[in-house]
């Protein structure tokens, strides 16, 4: 695939593909000035996008992709992926807890503010 075809297929920019190439995550073939992406590159990009969605760092993604070539039927890669995924899930759950707490606190503050505003409005109307 050409860079344009990759961009269209994965909804990424050419700059993104060049960045991933510079970080040694993708290895397109070169024909003059053209970059040609192989089936392997497409599979790697799909995994990169999924990893980024889950909040994995590019370094973690690179390390996991590099483990593909360990000759143990991807057992090492799978074990490390699960390790990172469990850690990331814990982080996300902690963030969700913090967000839920902040949302609940803000709701309470809004209710309080609305009561104060209503009280002020009633006092003003009574004075008129």
C-alpha positions in Angstrom: 0.0 0.0 0.0 1.1 3.5 -0.6 1.2 6.1 2.2 -2.1 7.6 0.9 -3.8 4.2 0.9 -2.5 3.5 4.5 -3.8 6.9 5.6 -7.2 6.3 4.1 -7.4 2.7 5.4 -6.4 3.5 9.0 -7.6 7.2 9.3 -4.2 8.5 10.1 -2.1 11.3 8.6 1.1 10.9 6.6 2.9 12.7 9.4 1.7 9.9 11.8 3.1 7.2 9.5 6.4 9.0 9.2 6.6 9.4 12.9 5.9 5.7 13.6 8.6 4.9 11.0 11.1 7.2 12.8 10.3 5.4 16.1 11.0 2.1 14.4 7.5 0.8 14.7 6.9 0.6 10.9 9.3 -0.4 8.2 7.9 0.4 4.8 9.9 -0.6 1.7 11.3 2.3 -0.3 11.1 2.7 -4.1 12.8 6.0 -4.8 10.8 8.6 -2.8 7.8 6.3 -2.4 7.1 4.4 0.8 5.3 1.0 0.2 3.7 -0.6 3.2 3.5 -4.4 3.4 1.0 -6.7 5.0 3.3 -6.8 8.0 3.2 -3.0 8.3 -0.6 -3.0 8.1 -0.8 -5.5 10.9 1.7 -3.6 13.0 -0.2 -0.3 12.5 -3.4 -1.9 13.5 -1.7 -3.0 16.8 -0.2 0.4 17.3 -3.5 2.1 17.0 -5.1 -0.4 19.3 -2.3 0.0 21.8 -2.6 3.8 21.7 -6.3 3.6 22.3 -5.7 1.6 25.4 -3.1 4.1 26.6 0.1 2.0 26.0 3.2 4.2 25.5 4.9 4.0 22.1 7.9 2.4 23.8 5.7 -0.3 25.3 4.1 -0.9 21.9 7.5 -1.1 20.2 8.8 -3.6 22.8 5.7 -5.8 22.4 6.0 -5.7 18.6 9.6 -6.6 18.8 8.7 -9.7 20.9 6.8 -11.1 17.9 10.1 -12.6 16.6 10.9 -14.5 19.7 10.6 -18.2 18.6 8.2 -19.3 21.3 4.9 -19.0 19.3 4.4 -15.5 20.7 4.0 -16.8 24.2 6.5 -14.2 25.5 4.7 -11.4 23.6 1.3 -12.5 24.9 2.5 -12.7 28.5 4.1 -9.3 28.4 1.0 -7.9 26.6 -1.2 -9.2 29.4 1.1 -7.8 32.0 1.0 -4.3 30.5 -2.8 -4.6 29.9 -3.5 -5.5 33.5 -1.4 -2.5 34.7 -3.2 -0.2 32.2 -6.6 -1.5 33.3 -5.8 -0.7 36.9 -4.7 2.8 35.9 -7.9 3.3 33.9 -10.1 2.1 36.8 -8.3 4.4 39.2 -8.8 7.3 36.8 -12.5 6.4 36.4 -12.9 6.4 40.2 -11.3 9.8 40.4 -13.5 11.2 37.6 -16.6 9.7 39.3 -15.7 11.4 42.5 -15.0 14.7 40.8 -18.3 14.5 39.0 -20.2 13.8 42.2 -18.5 16.6 44.0 -19.2 19.0 41.2 -22.9 18.0 41.2 -23.1 18.7 44.9 -21.5 22.1 44.4 -23.9 22.9 41.6 -26.9 21.9 43.8 -25.5 24.1 46.6 -25.0 27.0 44.2 -28.5 26.7 42.8 -30.0 26.8 46.3 -28.0 29.9 47.2 -29.0 31.6 43.9 -32.7 30.7 44.4 -32.5 32.0 48.0 -31.0 35.3 46.8 -33.6 35.6 44.1 -36.4 35.0 46.6 -35.0 37.6 49.0 -34.7 40.2 46.2 -38.3 39.6 45.1 -39.6 39.8 48.6 -37.8 43.1 49.1 -39.4 44.6 45.9 
